[in-house]
Coordinates of C-alpha atoms and ligand atoms in Angstrom, one line a residue:
X741 CA -103.2 11.8 -22.8
X742 CA -103.2 12.6 -26.6
X743 CA -102.6 9.9 -29.2
X744 CA -99.7 10.6 -31.5
X745 CA -99.3 8.5 -34.6
X746 CA -96.8 8.1 -37.4
X747 CA -98.8 9.2 -40.4
X748 CA -96.2 8.5 -43.1
X749 CA -92.5 7.9 -43.8
X750 CA -90.0 8.9 -46.5
X751 CA -86.4 8.2 -47.4
X752 CA -83.7 9.3 -49.8
X753 CA -80.3 7.8 -50.4
X754 CA -77.8 9.1 -53.0
X755 CA -77.3 7.2 -56.2
X756 CA -73.6 6.7 -56.0
X757 CA -72.5 3.4 -54.5
X758 CA -69.1 2.8 -52.8
X759 CA -68.5 -1.0 -52.6
X760 CA -66.0 -2.9 -50.5
X761 CA -64.0 -3.5 -53.7
X762 CA -63.7 0.3 -54.2
X763 CA -62.4 0.7 -50.7
X764 CA -59.8 -2.1 -51.2
X765 CA -58.2 0.4 -53.7
X766 CA -58.1 3.2 -51.1
X767 CA -56.9 1.5 -47.9
X768 CA -55.5 -1.8 -46.8
X769 CA -58.7 -3.7 -46.3
X770 CA -60.7 -6.5 -47.8
X771 CA -64.3 -7.4 -48.6
X772 CA -63.9 -10.4 -46.4
X773 CA -62.8 -8.3 -43.4
X774 CA -65.5 -5.7 -43.8
X775 CA -68.3 -8.3 -44.4
X776 CA -67.4 -10.6 -41.5
X777 CA -66.6 -7.8 -39.0
X778 CA -69.4 -5.4 -39.9
X779 CA -71.9 -6.9 -42.3
X780 CA -71.5 -4.0 -44.8
X781 CA -71.2 -4.7 -48.5
X782 CA -71.7 -1.2 -49.9
X783 CA -72.7 2.3 -48.9
X784 CA -74.1 5.4 -50.7
X785 CA -72.0 8.5 -51.1
X786 CA -73.5 12.0 -51.7
X787 CA -72.3 13.8 -54.8
X788 CA -69.8 16.6 -54.3
X789 CA -72.6 19.3 -54.6
X790 CA -75.2 17.2 -52.7
X791 CA -75.3 18.5 -49.1
X792 CA -77.2 17.1 -46.1
X793 CA -80.1 19.5 -46.8
X794 CA -80.6 18.0 -50.2
X795 CA -80.9 14.5 -48.7
X796 CA -83.3 15.8 -46.0
X797 CA -85.5 17.7 -48.5
X798 CA -86.0 14.7 -50.7
X799 CA -86.9 12.4 -47.7
X800 CA -89.3 15.2 -46.5
X801 CA -91.0 15.5 -49.8
X802 CA -91.7 11.8 -49.9
X803 CA -93.1 11.7 -46.4
X804 CA -95.4 14.7 -47.3
X805 CA -96.5 13.0 -50.5
X806 CA -97.2 9.8 -48.7
X807 CA -99.2 11.6 -46.0
X808 CA -101.1 13.6 -48.7
X809 CA -100.3 16.6 -46.7
X810 CA -99.4 20.1 -48.0
X811 CA -96.2 21.5 -46.7
X812 CA -98.0 24.7 -45.8
X813 CA -99.9 22.7 -43.1
X814 CA -96.7 21.5 -41.2
X815 CA -96.3 23.2 -37.9
X816 CA -92.9 21.8 -36.7
X817 CA -89.8 20.6 -38.5
X818 CA -87.0 18.9 -36.6
X819 CA -83.9 17.7 -38.3
X820 CA -81.6 15.3 -36.5
X821 CA -78.1 15.7 -38.0
X822 CA -74.5 16.0 -37.0
X823 CA -73.3 16.9 -40.5
X824 CA -75.3 20.0 -41.4
X825 CA -74.4 21.9 -44.6
X826 CA -72.9 24.5 -42.2
X827 CA -73.3 25.6 -38.6
X828 CA -76.1 27.9 -39.7
X829 CA -78.6 28.2 -41.2
X830 CA -79.9 25.0 -39.7
X831 CA -80.8 22.1 -42.1
X832 CA -84.4 22.4 -40.7
X833 CA -84.6 26.0 -42.0
X834 CA -83.2 25.0 -45.3
X835 CA -85.9 22.3 -45.6
X836 CA -88.6 24.8 -44.5
X837 CA -87.6 27.1 -47.3
X838 CA -87.3 24.4 -49.9
X839 CA -90.7 22.9 -49.3
X840 CA -92.4 26.3 -48.4
X841 CA -93.5 25.2 -45.0
X842 CA -94.1 28.9 -44.0
X843 CA -96.1 28.1 -40.9
X844 CA -93.5 25.8 -39.4
X845 CA -91.1 26.3 -36.6
X846 CA -87.8 24.7 -37.6
X847 CA -84.6 23.6 -35.8
X848 CA -81.9 20.9 -35.8
X849 CA -80.9 18.6 -33.0
X850 CA -77.6 16.9 -32.4
X851 CA -77.7 13.3 -31.1
X852 CA -75.4 11.5 -33.6
X853 CA -76.7 8.1 -34.6
X854 CA -79.5 8.3 -32.0
X855 CA -80.8 11.4 -33.7
X856 CA -84.0 10.0 -35.2
X857 CA -85.1 8.5 -31.9
X858 CA -84.3 11.8 -30.1
X859 CA -85.9 14.0 -32.7
X860 CA -89.1 11.9 -32.7
X861 CA -89.1 12.0 -28.9
X862 CA -88.8 15.8 -28.9
X863 CA -91.5 16.2 -31.5
X864 CA -93.7 13.8 -29.5
X865 CA -93.5 16.1 -26.4
X866 CA -94.5 19.1 -28.5
X867 CA -97.5 17.3 -29.8
X868 CA -98.5 15.9 -26.4
X869 CA -98.6 19.3 -24.9
X870 CA -100.8 20.5 -27.7
X871 CA -98.3 23.2 -28.8
X872 CA -98.3 21.8 -32.3
X873 CA -100.7 19.5 -34.1
X874 CA -98.2 17.9 -36.5
X875 CA -94.4 17.5 -37.0
X876 CA -92.1 16.7 -39.9
X877 CA -89.2 14.7 -38.3
X878 CA -86.1 14.2 -40.5
X879 CA -82.8 12.3 -39.9
X880 CA -80.2 13.2 -42.4
X881 CA -76.4 12.7 -42.3
X882 CA -73.4 12.8 -44.6
X883 CA -70.6 11.7 -42.3
X884 CA -68.6 10.7 -45.3
X885 CA -67.6 14.4 -45.5
X886 CA -65.9 14.0 -42.1
X887 CA -64.1 10.7 -42.8
X888 CA -60.3 10.4 -42.8
X889 CA -60.1 8.3 -46.0
X890 CA -56.7 6.9 -44.8
X891 CA -58.1 5.5 -41.6
X892 CA -59.4 2.0 -42.4
X893 CA -60.9 1.7 -38.9
X894 CA -63.6 4.3 -39.8
X895 CA -63.7 4.8 -43.6
X896 CA -65.3 1.4 -44.3
X897 CA -68.2 2.0 -41.9
X898 CA -70.1 5.1 -43.0
X899 CA -72.5 6.1 -45.8
X900 CA -74.9 9.0 -46.5
X901 CA -78.7 9.1 -46.4
X902 CA -81.9 10.5 -45.0
X903 CA -85.2 9.3 -43.6
X904 CA -88.3 11.2 -42.5
X905 CA -91.7 10.8 -40.9
X906 CA -94.8 12.9 -40.2
X907 CA -96.2 12.7 -36.7
X908 CA -99.7 14.0 -35.9
X909 CA -102.3 13.8 -33.3
X910 CA -104.7 11.1 -34.3
X911 CA -107.3 8.5 -33.2
X912 CA -104.8 5.6 -32.7
X913 CA -101.9 5.6 -30.2
X914 CA -98.8 5.2 -32.4
X915 CA -96.0 6.1 -30.0
X916 CA -96.5 4.0 -26.8
X917 CA -93.3 4.9 -24.9
X918 CA -89.8 6.2 -25.2
X919 CA -86.7 5.9 -23.1
X920 CA -83.5 8.0 -23.6
X921 CA -80.1 7.6 -22.0
X922 CA -77.0 9.8 -22.2
X923 CA -73.4 9.1 -21.0
X924 CA -71.3 12.2 -21.5
X925 CA -68.4 10.5 -19.6
X926 CA -67.8 8.3 -22.7
X927 CA -67.7 11.2 -25.2
X928 CA -64.0 10.6 -26.0
X929 CA -64.8 7.2 -27.6
X930 CA -66.1 8.8 -30.7
X931 CA -65.5 12.4 -31.7
X932 CA -64.8 14.8 -34.5
X933 CA -61.3 16.2 -34.3
X934 CA -61.1 19.8 -35.4
X935 CA -57.4 20.2 -36.3
X936 CA -57.1 23.9 -35.6
X937 CA -59.5 26.7 -34.6
X938 CA -59.5 30.4 -35.3
X939 CA -58.9 32.9 -32.6
X940 CA -58.4 36.7 -32.6
X941 CA -54.9 36.2 -31.3
X942 CA -54.1 34.5 -34.7
X943 CA -55.9 36.8 -37.1
X944 CA -54.1 35.7 -40.2
X945 CA -54.5 32.0 -39.5
X946 CA -56.7 30.0 -41.8
X947 CA -56.6 26.3 -41.3
X948 CA -56.6 24.1 -44.4
X949 CA -57.1 20.9 -42.5
X950 CA -60.7 19.5 -42.3
X951 CA -62.4 18.0 -39.3
X952 CA -62.3 14.2 -39.2
X953 CA -63.9 11.4 -37.1
X954 CA -61.9 9.3 -34.6
X955 CA -63.4 6.3 -32.9
X956 CA -62.4 3.7 -30.3
X957 CA -64.5 0.9 -31.9
X958 CA -64.1 -2.1 -29.6
X959 CA -65.0 0.0 -26.5
X960 CA -68.0 1.6 -28.2
X961 CA -69.1 -1.9 -29.3
X962 CA -69.6 -3.2 -25.8
X963 CA -71.4 0.0 -24.6
X964 CA -73.6 -0.1 -27.7
X965 CA -74.9 -3.6 -27.0
X966 CA -75.5 -2.9 -23.3
X967 CA -77.2 0.4 -23.7
X968 CA -79.4 -0.5 -26.6
X969 CA -80.6 -3.6 -24.8
X970 CA -81.3 -1.6 -21.7
X971 CA -83.2 1.1 -23.6
X972 CA -85.4 -1.5 -25.2
X973 CA -86.1 -3.1 -21.8
X974 CA -86.9 0.3 -20.2
X975 CA -89.2 1.4 -23.1
X976 CA -91.0 -1.9 -23.0
X977 CA -91.6 -1.6 -19.2
X978 CA -93.0 1.9 -19.7
X979 CA -95.3 0.6 -22.5
X980 CA -96.3 -2.4 -20.4
X981 CA -95.5 -4.7 -23.4
X982 CA -93.5 -7.9 -23.3
X983 CA -90.6 -8.4 -25.8
X984 CA -92.4 -11.6 -27.0
X985 CA -95.3 -9.3 -28.2
X986 CA -93.0 -7.3 -30.5
X987 CA -93.1 -8.1 -34.2
X988 CA -90.1 -6.2 -35.4
X989 CA -87.1 -4.4 -33.8
X990 CA -85.7 -1.7 -36.0
X991 CA -82.1 -0.9 -34.8
X992 CA -79.5 1.6 -35.7
X993 CA -77.3 -0.1 -38.2
X994 CA -73.7 0.4 -37.0
X995 CA -72.5 -3.2 -37.1
X996 CA -74.3 -6.5 -37.8
X997 CA -72.4 -8.0 -34.8
X998 CA -73.7 -5.3 -32.5
X999 CA -77.3 -6.3 -33.5
X1000 CA -76.5 -10.0 -32.8
X1001 CA -75.2 -8.9 -29.3
X1002 CA -78.4 -7.0 -28.6
X1003 CA -80.6 -10.0 -29.7
X1004 CA -78.6 -12.3 -27.4
X1005 CA -78.9 -9.9 -24.5
X1006 CA -82.7 -9.5 -25.0
X1007 CA -82.9 -13.3 -25.5
X1008 CA -84.9 -12.9 -28.8
X1009 CA -84.1 -14.4 -32.2
X1010 CA -82.0 -12.1 -34.4
X1011 CA -84.7 -12.7 -37.1
X1012 CA -86.9 -10.2 -35.2
X1013 CA -84.5 -7.4 -36.2
X1014 CA -84.8 -5.6 -39.5
X1015 CA -81.3 -5.3 -41.0
X1016 CA -80.2 -3.4 -44.1
X1017 CA -76.6 -2.6 -43.1
X1018 CA -75.3 -4.6 -46.1
X1019 CA -76.7 -1.9 -48.5
X1020 CA -75.9 1.3 -46.7
X1021 CA -73.4 0.9 -43.9
X1022 CA -73.8 3.3 -41.0
X1023 CA -75.8 6.4 -42.1
X1024 CA -75.7 7.8 -38.5
X1025 CA -79.1 9.4 -37.6
X1026 CA -80.6 8.3 -41.0
X1027 CA -79.9 4.6 -40.4
X1028 CA -82.9 3.9 -38.1
X1029 CA -85.1 6.1 -40.2
X1030 CA -84.3 4.4 -43.5
X1031 CA -84.5 1.0 -41.8
X1032 CA -88.0 1.8 -40.5
X1033 CA -89.1 2.9 -44.0
X1034 CA -87.8 -0.3 -45.6
X1035 CA -89.2 -2.6 -42.9
X1036 CA -92.6 -1.1 -43.7
X1037 CA -92.0 -1.3 -47.5
X1038 CA -91.3 -5.0 -47.4
X1039 CA -94.1 -5.6 -44.9
X1040 CA -91.9 -6.7 -42.0
X1041 CA -94.1 -4.3 -40.2
X1042 CA -97.9 -4.7 -40.6
X1043 CA -100.9 -2.8 -39.2
X1044 CA -101.4 -3.6 -35.5
X1045 CA -97.8 -4.7 -34.9
X1046 CA -95.7 -3.7 -31.9
X1047 CA -92.4 -2.2 -33.2
X1048 CA -89.3 -1.1 -31.4
X1049 CA -87.0 1.6 -32.7
X1050 CA -83.6 1.6 -31.0
X1051 CA -80.4 3.5 -31.5
X1052 CA -77.0 4.3 -30.1
X1053 CA -74.4 6.9 -31.0
X1054 CA -71.6 9.3 -30.2
X1055 CA -72.1 11.5 -27.1
X1056 CA -72.7 8.8 -26.0
X1057 CA -76.4 8.7 -26.4
X1058 CA -79.0 5.9 -26.8
X1059 CA -82.7 5.6 -27.0
X1060 CA -85.7 3.4 -27.8
X1061 CA -89.3 3.8 -28.6
X1062 CA -92.2 1.4 -28.6
X1063 CA -94.6 2.0 -31.5
X1064 CA -98.0 0.4 -32.4
X1065 CA -98.3 0.3 -36.1
Ligands
UT7_1631 O1 -72.8 4.4 -34.9 C1 -72.4 4.2 -33.5 C2 -70.9 4.3 -33.3 N1 -70.2 3.3 -33.9 C3 -70.1 2.1 -33.3 O2 -70.7 1.8 -32.3 C4 -69.0 1.1 -33.8 C5 -68.7 0.1 -32.8 N2 -67.6 -0.7 -33.2 C6 -67.5 -1.5 -34.2 O3 -68.4 -1.7 -34.9 C7 -66.2 -2.4 -34.3 O4 -65.4 -2.2 -33.2 C8 -65.4 -2.0 -35.6 C9 -66.1 -2.5 -36.9 C10 -65.2 -0.5 -35.7 C11 -64.0 -2.7 -35.6 O5 -64.2 -4.1 -35.5 P1 -63.4 -4.9 -34.4 O6 -63.7 -6.3 -34.6 O7 -63.7 -4.3 -33.0 O8 -61.9 -4.7 -34.8 P2 -60.7 -4.0 -34.0 O9 -60.8 -2.5 -34.1 O10 -60.5 -4.7 -32.7 O11 -59.5 -4.4 -35.0 C12 -59.1 -5.8 -35.2 C13 -58.0 -5.8 -36.3 C14 -56.9 -4.8 -36.0 O12 -55.7 -5.4 -36.5 P3 -54.7 -6.1 -35.4 O13 -54.3 -5.0 -34.5 O14 -55.5 -7.2 -34.8 O15 -53.6 -6.6 -36.3 C15 -57.2 -3.7 -36.9 O16 -56.1 -2.9 -37.3 O17 -58.6 -5.5 -37.5 C16 -57.8 -4.4 -38.1 N3 -58.7 -3.6 -38.9 C17 -59.0 -3.8 -40.2 N4 -58.5 -4.8 -41.0 C18 -58.9 -4.7 -42.3 C19 -59.5 -2.5 -38.5 N5 -60.2 -2.0 -39.5 C20 -59.9 -2.8 -40.6 C21 -60.3 -2.8 -41.9 N6 -59.8 -3.8 -42.8 N7 -61.1 -1.9 -42.4

């Protein structure tokens, strides 16, 4: 079996902050409600002309810089996103063009907030089979473009951002195991509503209404806790590692109380989890990627540590990976 390691990471978040006080001016909410029910204090919002590909390109550039790797050497680019600039071209192809990764095969995958774990897992399989020697994996999302800014149940939760990593065959075993779960039967709990669609029977029709997110939060909450805890347990079993050996758990950042629930279920102290939700809210696929970046940056993850990456999102889809740093 080949060894696949994470060679470097990168991140990008837009400069503009949207605080809870700003949201109090838009919908009937309060800083107190948002902080106590979610843990979020502020989130980043992409500029009007800053698309998901811009976020992805910046994160990719940093990961390449940190790996001291020329873009021309990248063989595979996978972008996890559910908010691409448009249906096509893919964000991955836009990144490929921007960084001149002419040799790379590029495509997007859709796994909502679990996108980073899913994309890493897909890249991992390509590298294990020997089809490619390295991969640039990016998670980039801009869900704020799909928010109904009159729905206080969703508009306080989301922010924009991107994270990236470079995976390559190496001497050390970096990815020890992965476990993915999908529950299509719960798809109704979180979806993007497309108000109207075009059809040849209505040739003159052009809808002015934009798609928006609807979510059944409390129901999602319970499934999120159970499936994230289950994915961690299954991934640990595959890696033959005990939870007590793990130095840091890097979870998707949807709600601070979801993370508390997962910690309780796994019977581990919450301090083992890296949490940055207060600064960014839920950045969908990018949340776990940016959290991994920042956990490394502040040395919550050190060389030799066992680390778990775990996420949950619309679909519903969840997944976990055990990494050796
Ligand atoms: O990324 C993966 C997908 N996302 C998730 O997994 C999210 C999972 N769900 C959650 O994080 C939580 O369910 C939410 C944060 C979305 C909501 O928190 P909650 O504690 O489950 O609140 P709730 O929806 O049960 O609402 C409780 C009350 C309601 O008022 P009433 O009916 O009790 O009078 C809501 O109308 O809180 C009200 N409420 C708000 N109040 C002030 C809902 N949103 C807000 C708000 N500000 N922004």
